[in-house]
Short mmCIF file of C-alpha atoms and ligand atoms in Angstrom, two decimals:
data_model
loop_
_atom_site.label_atom_id
_atom_site.label_comp_id
_atom_site.label_asym_id
_atom_site.label_seq_id
_atom_site.Cartn_x
_atom_site.Cartn_y
_atom_site.Cartn_z
CA MET S 1 0.00 0.00 0.00
CA ASN S 2 1.23 3.50 -0.80
CA ALA S 3 -1.39 6.21 -0.41
CA LEU S 4 1.07 8.79 -1.77
CA ILE S 5 0.72 7.37 -5.27
CA THR S 6 -2.98 6.61 -4.98
CA PHE S 7 -5.91 8.87 -5.84
CA PRO S 8 -7.16 11.09 -4.16
CA THR S 9 -4.09 11.67 -1.94
CA SER S 10 -1.66 11.83 -4.88
CA GLU S 11 -3.84 14.36 -6.71
CA ALA S 12 -4.37 16.52 -3.58
CA LEU S 13 -0.61 16.71 -2.98
CA ARG S 14 0.17 17.50 -6.62
CA ARG S 15 -2.31 20.36 -6.55
CA LEU S 16 -1.28 21.69 -3.13
CA HIS S 17 2.41 21.83 -4.02
CA LEU S 18 1.52 23.85 -7.13
CA VAL S 19 -0.64 26.29 -5.14
CA ALA S 20 1.99 26.53 -2.38
CA GLU S 21 4.69 27.38 -4.89
CA ALA S 22 2.60 30.18 -6.35
CA SER S 23 1.52 31.56 -2.95
CA ASP S 24 5.01 31.51 -1.45
CA ARG S 25 7.07 32.48 -4.52
CA GLU S 26 7.88 35.96 -3.25
CA LEU S 27 8.93 34.67 0.19
CA MET S 28 11.13 31.98 -1.38
CA GLU S 29 12.79 34.51 -3.68
CA ARG S 30 13.52 36.77 -0.71
CA LYS S 31 15.05 33.81 1.11
CA SER S 32 17.25 32.86 -1.85
CA ARG S 33 18.48 36.46 -2.10
CA ALA S 34 19.34 36.45 1.63
CA ILE S 35 21.35 33.22 1.23
CA ALA S 36 23.12 34.64 -1.82
CA ASP S 37 24.02 38.00 -0.25
CA GLY S 38 25.09 36.51 3.09
CA SER S 39 22.32 38.07 5.17
CA ALA S 40 20.53 34.78 5.98
CA ASP S 41 21.90 34.56 9.54
CA ARG S 42 20.77 38.11 10.28
CA ALA S 43 17.33 37.27 8.84
CA ILE S 44 17.12 34.26 11.21
CA ALA S 45 18.05 36.42 14.20
CA ASP S 46 15.36 38.90 13.14
CA VAL S 47 12.70 36.16 12.95
CA LEU S 48 13.62 34.84 16.40
CA ALA S 49 13.44 38.37 17.84
CA ALA S 50 10.07 38.99 16.16
CA GLU S 51 8.75 35.69 17.53
CA GLU S 52 9.96 36.58 20.99
CA ALA S 53 8.09 39.90 20.80
CA ASP S 54 4.81 38.41 19.47
CA TYR S 55 4.74 35.06 17.70
CA ARG S 56 0.96 35.10 17.26
CA GLY S 57 1.13 38.48 15.50
CA LEU S 58 4.05 37.34 13.35
CA TYR S 59 2.29 34.24 12.01
CA GLN S 60 -0.91 36.19 11.40
CA ARG S 61 1.05 38.04 8.73
CA TYR S 62 1.68 34.71 6.96
CA GLN S 63 -1.91 33.47 7.02
CA ALA S 64 -2.06 33.33 3.22
CA ASN S 65 1.25 31.48 2.94
CA PHE S 66 1.69 27.72 2.94
CA LEU S 67 5.26 27.65 4.36
CA SER S 68 5.02 23.93 3.65
CA VAL S 69 7.52 21.09 3.48
CA SER S 70 9.00 20.20 0.09
CA PRO S 71 7.86 17.09 -1.79
CA VAL S 72 11.16 15.38 -0.87
CA TYR S 73 10.83 16.18 2.81
CA GLY S 74 7.19 15.09 2.68
CA ARG S 75 8.23 11.73 1.25
CA PHE S 76 10.78 11.40 4.04
CA LEU S 77 8.04 12.11 6.63
CA TYR S 78 5.89 9.39 5.09
CA MET S 79 8.80 6.92 5.10
CA MET S 80 9.69 7.65 8.73
CA ALA S 81 6.11 7.20 9.87
CA ARG S 82 5.88 3.92 7.92
CA SER S 83 9.19 2.60 9.22
CA VAL S 84 8.22 3.06 12.88
CA GLY S 85 4.68 1.79 12.23
CA ALA S 86 3.32 5.04 13.66
CA LYS S 87 -0.18 5.00 15.09
CA ARG S 88 -0.14 8.35 16.92
CA ILE S 89 1.65 11.36 15.48
CA VAL S 90 1.86 14.90 16.83
CA GLU S 91 2.53 17.88 14.57
CA PHE S 92 3.38 21.35 15.82
CA GLY S 93 2.42 23.80 13.02
CA SER S 94 0.03 22.30 10.46
CA SER S 95 -0.45 25.39 8.26
CA MET S 96 -2.45 24.23 5.18
CA ALA S 97 -1.86 20.54 6.03
CA VAL S 98 0.75 19.59 3.42
CA SER S 99 3.04 17.79 5.91
CA THR S 100 -0.12 16.54 7.64
CA ILE S 101 -1.21 14.80 4.44
CA TYR S 102 2.14 12.98 4.06
CA LEU S 103 2.00 11.80 7.68
CA ALA S 104 -1.68 10.87 7.62
CA ALA S 105 -1.08 8.89 4.40
CA ALA S 106 1.43 6.82 6.38
CA LEU S 107 -1.14 6.28 9.13
CA ARG S 108 -3.61 5.06 6.49
CA ASP S 109 -1.04 2.60 5.14
CA ASN S 110 -0.07 1.53 8.68
CA GLY S 111 -3.68 0.41 9.16
CA GLY S 112 -5.05 3.54 10.87
CA GLY S 113 -4.21 5.85 13.75
CA LEU S 114 -4.45 9.47 14.76
CA LEU S 115 -2.50 12.58 13.84
CA ILE S 116 -2.94 15.46 16.28
CA GLY S 117 -2.06 18.65 14.46
CA SER S 118 -1.92 22.20 15.81
CA GLU S 119 -2.45 25.54 14.13
CA ILE S 120 -2.80 29.01 15.61
CA GLU S 121 -4.45 30.61 12.54
CA THR S 122 -8.19 29.92 12.27
CA SER S 123 -8.31 30.41 8.48
CA LYS S 124 -5.53 27.82 8.07
CA VAL S 125 -7.38 25.30 10.24
CA LEU S 126 -10.41 25.62 7.97
CA ARG S 127 -8.35 25.28 4.81
CA SER S 128 -6.49 22.29 6.32
CA GLN S 129 -9.74 20.49 6.98
CA PHE S 130 -10.80 21.06 3.40
CA HIS S 131 -7.43 19.81 2.05
CA LEU S 132 -7.49 16.72 4.27
CA GLY S 133 -10.99 15.91 3.06
CA ALA S 134 -9.87 16.28 -0.56
CA ALA S 135 -6.94 13.95 0.16
CA GLY S 136 -9.31 11.37 1.66
CA LEU S 137 -7.57 11.50 5.05
CA GLY S 138 -9.86 13.64 7.22
CA ASP S 139 -10.87 10.68 9.41
CA LEU S 140 -7.27 10.24 10.65
CA VAL S 141 -6.56 13.82 11.68
CA GLU S 142 -7.58 16.17 14.45
CA ILE S 143 -6.24 19.70 13.91
CA ARG S 144 -6.35 21.56 17.21
CA GLU S 145 -6.90 25.27 16.76
CA GLY S 146 -4.98 27.70 18.97
CA ASP S 147 -1.57 27.97 20.57
CA ALA S 148 0.14 24.57 20.62
CA LEU S 149 1.49 25.36 24.08
CA GLU S 150 -2.13 24.97 25.21
CA THR S 151 -3.66 22.61 22.66
CA LEU S 152 -0.93 19.94 22.85
CA LYS S 153 -0.89 19.65 26.63
CA ASP S 154 -2.83 16.39 26.52
CA VAL S 155 -2.27 14.18 23.49
CA GLY S 156 -4.05 11.23 25.02
CA GLY S 157 -1.51 8.44 24.60
CA GLU S 158 1.96 7.36 23.49
CA VAL S 159 3.40 9.30 20.57
CA ASP S 160 5.30 7.44 17.82
CA LEU S 161 6.56 10.48 15.89
CA LEU S 162 6.78 14.21 16.52
CA LEU S 163 7.11 16.87 13.82
CA LEU S 164 8.15 20.35 14.96
CA ASP S 165 7.28 22.91 12.28
CA GLY S 166 5.68 25.89 14.05
CA ALA S 167 7.19 29.02 15.65
CA PHE S 168 10.92 28.23 15.84
CA SER S 169 11.37 29.64 19.34
CA LEU S 170 8.75 27.21 20.70
CA TYR S 171 10.42 23.97 19.56
CA LEU S 172 11.93 23.33 22.99
CA PRO S 173 8.80 24.10 25.05
CA VAL S 174 6.68 21.99 22.69
CA LEU S 175 9.19 19.12 22.81
CA LYS S 176 9.11 19.25 26.61
CA LEU S 177 5.30 19.19 26.51
CA ILE S 178 5.28 16.03 24.36
CA GLU S 179 8.32 14.36 25.95
CA PRO S 180 6.35 12.49 28.65
CA TRP S 181 4.26 10.90 25.86
CA LEU S 182 7.13 10.20 23.47
CA LYS S 183 7.89 6.49 22.95
CA PRO S 184 11.49 5.25 23.13
CA GLY S 185 12.68 5.01 19.51
CA ALA S 186 10.32 7.75 18.33
CA PRO S 187 11.71 10.09 15.68
CA VAL S 188 11.60 13.83 16.36
CA LEU S 189 11.80 15.83 13.14
CA ALA S 190 12.48 19.52 13.46
CA GLU S 191 12.01 21.55 10.28
CA LYS S 192 14.31 24.54 10.23
CA ALA S 193 15.74 24.07 13.71
CA ILE S 194 17.39 27.45 14.29
CA CYS S 195 16.68 28.23 17.91
CA PRO S 196 19.86 27.84 20.01
CA ASP S 197 18.09 26.54 23.14
CA PHE S 198 16.40 23.75 21.17
CA LEU S 199 19.63 22.79 19.39
CA ALA S 200 21.59 22.69 22.65
CA TYR S 201 18.97 20.39 24.18
CA ILE S 202 18.38 17.97 21.32
CA ASN S 203 22.09 17.70 20.48
CA ASN S 204 23.02 16.69 24.03
CA PRO S 205 22.67 12.88 24.39
CA ALA S 206 22.33 13.33 28.16
CA ASN S 207 18.80 14.57 27.41
CA GLY S 208 17.84 11.23 25.88
CA TYR S 209 18.12 11.96 22.15
CA LEU S 210 20.57 11.24 19.35
CA SER S 211 20.42 13.81 16.60
CA LEU S 212 21.82 14.62 13.18
CA PRO S 213 21.47 17.46 10.71
CA LEU S 214 19.20 16.01 8.03
CA PRO S 215 20.74 16.21 4.55
CA ILE S 216 17.39 17.00 2.88
CA ASP S 217 16.59 20.58 1.85
CA THR S 218 19.88 21.48 3.53
CA GLY S 219 19.32 25.25 3.43
CA ARG S 220 16.42 24.68 5.81
CA ARG S 221 18.64 23.33 8.62
CA ASN S 222 16.48 20.32 9.42
CA ILE S 223 17.24 18.12 12.41
CA PHE S 224 16.48 14.43 12.72
CA ALA S 225 16.54 13.03 16.23
CA VAL S 226 15.51 9.79 17.88
CA ARG S 227 14.44 9.41 21.47
CA VAL S 228 16.91 6.86 22.79
CA GLY S 229 16.70 7.53 26.52
C1 SAM V 1 6.16 26.38 8.64
S1 SAM V 1 4.43 26.45 8.85
C2 SAM V 1 3.96 24.75 8.93
C3 SAM V 1 3.99 24.06 7.61
C4 SAM V 1 3.34 22.70 7.61
N1 SAM V 1 3.95 21.83 8.59
C5 SAM V 1 3.45 22.07 6.24
O1 SAM V 1 4.49 21.52 5.92
O2 SAM V 1 2.50 22.20 5.47
C6 SAM V 1 4.31 26.97 10.52
C7 SAM V 1 2.88 27.10 11.01
O3 SAM V 1 2.91 27.11 12.44
C8 SAM V 1 1.86 27.95 12.89
N2 SAM V 1 2.16 28.33 14.28
C9 SAM V 1 3.10 29.21 14.70
N3 SAM V 1 3.11 29.28 16.04
C10 SAM V 1 2.16 28.41 16.48
C11 SAM V 1 1.69 28.06 17.78
N4 SAM V 1 2.22 28.59 18.88
N5 SAM V 1 0.73 27.12 17.87
C12 SAM V 1 0.18 26.57 16.75
N6 SAM V 1 0.58 26.89 15.49
C13 SAM V 1 1.56 27.79 15.35
C14 SAM V 1 1.86 29.10 11.90
O4 SAM V 1 0.62 29.78 11.86
C15 SAM V 1 2.21 28.39 10.60
O5 SAM V 1 1.04 28.09 9.85
#
């Protein structure tokens, strides 16, 4: 079974990646220019400072943007969730549900399960639900609306995989929220892990994780960790 190459999931993903590319083109071009002119690190510092001041306000500005994972990273998410036989997945930052669809497709092919997503922007929650329905995966996903620091406090059971893809400065507090539920051997995937406190924690094996920079979409500074402790 591979829902990724099966209608309607395959068609929903094809269409969403096209729409995402068009919606986010300007942002992506700005990012490429920053990498080229050497100002990317300053841009990262600016984002972290803006998040610290008001992360809700910052993400409101991006409510029309997908900010989604690439098709390659999405395939990797699917493969990880299949390889651990995931039944319960938690996602911090669902946006328009592109990563959610890859992960929920793995749940479908694992024989069922639950993905608990989180999204602070109401309009994105509504669009996510529509996209998940179009992908034929709505029955496997609960997107919790609001601040993940509140909505992910109780995830109701052991977690097989955690994706961190929301406000960068909240990766560590969200990880700590989920940690008591996180199964030994569970992968923790952090998209664009740029916050120093999170990196210091996840890269220190004394905290119960082994981690590596993930050589996929390398400009995005992705981290792959496994809970080993
Ligand atoms: C990079 S996007 C997620 C992309 C998504 N994982 C995908 O691949 O399609 C980050 C999302 O996190 C949301 N977000 C930011 N802070 C949040 C918070 N504290 N709680 C819930 N969602 C949050 C933003 O509104 C934004 O839509």
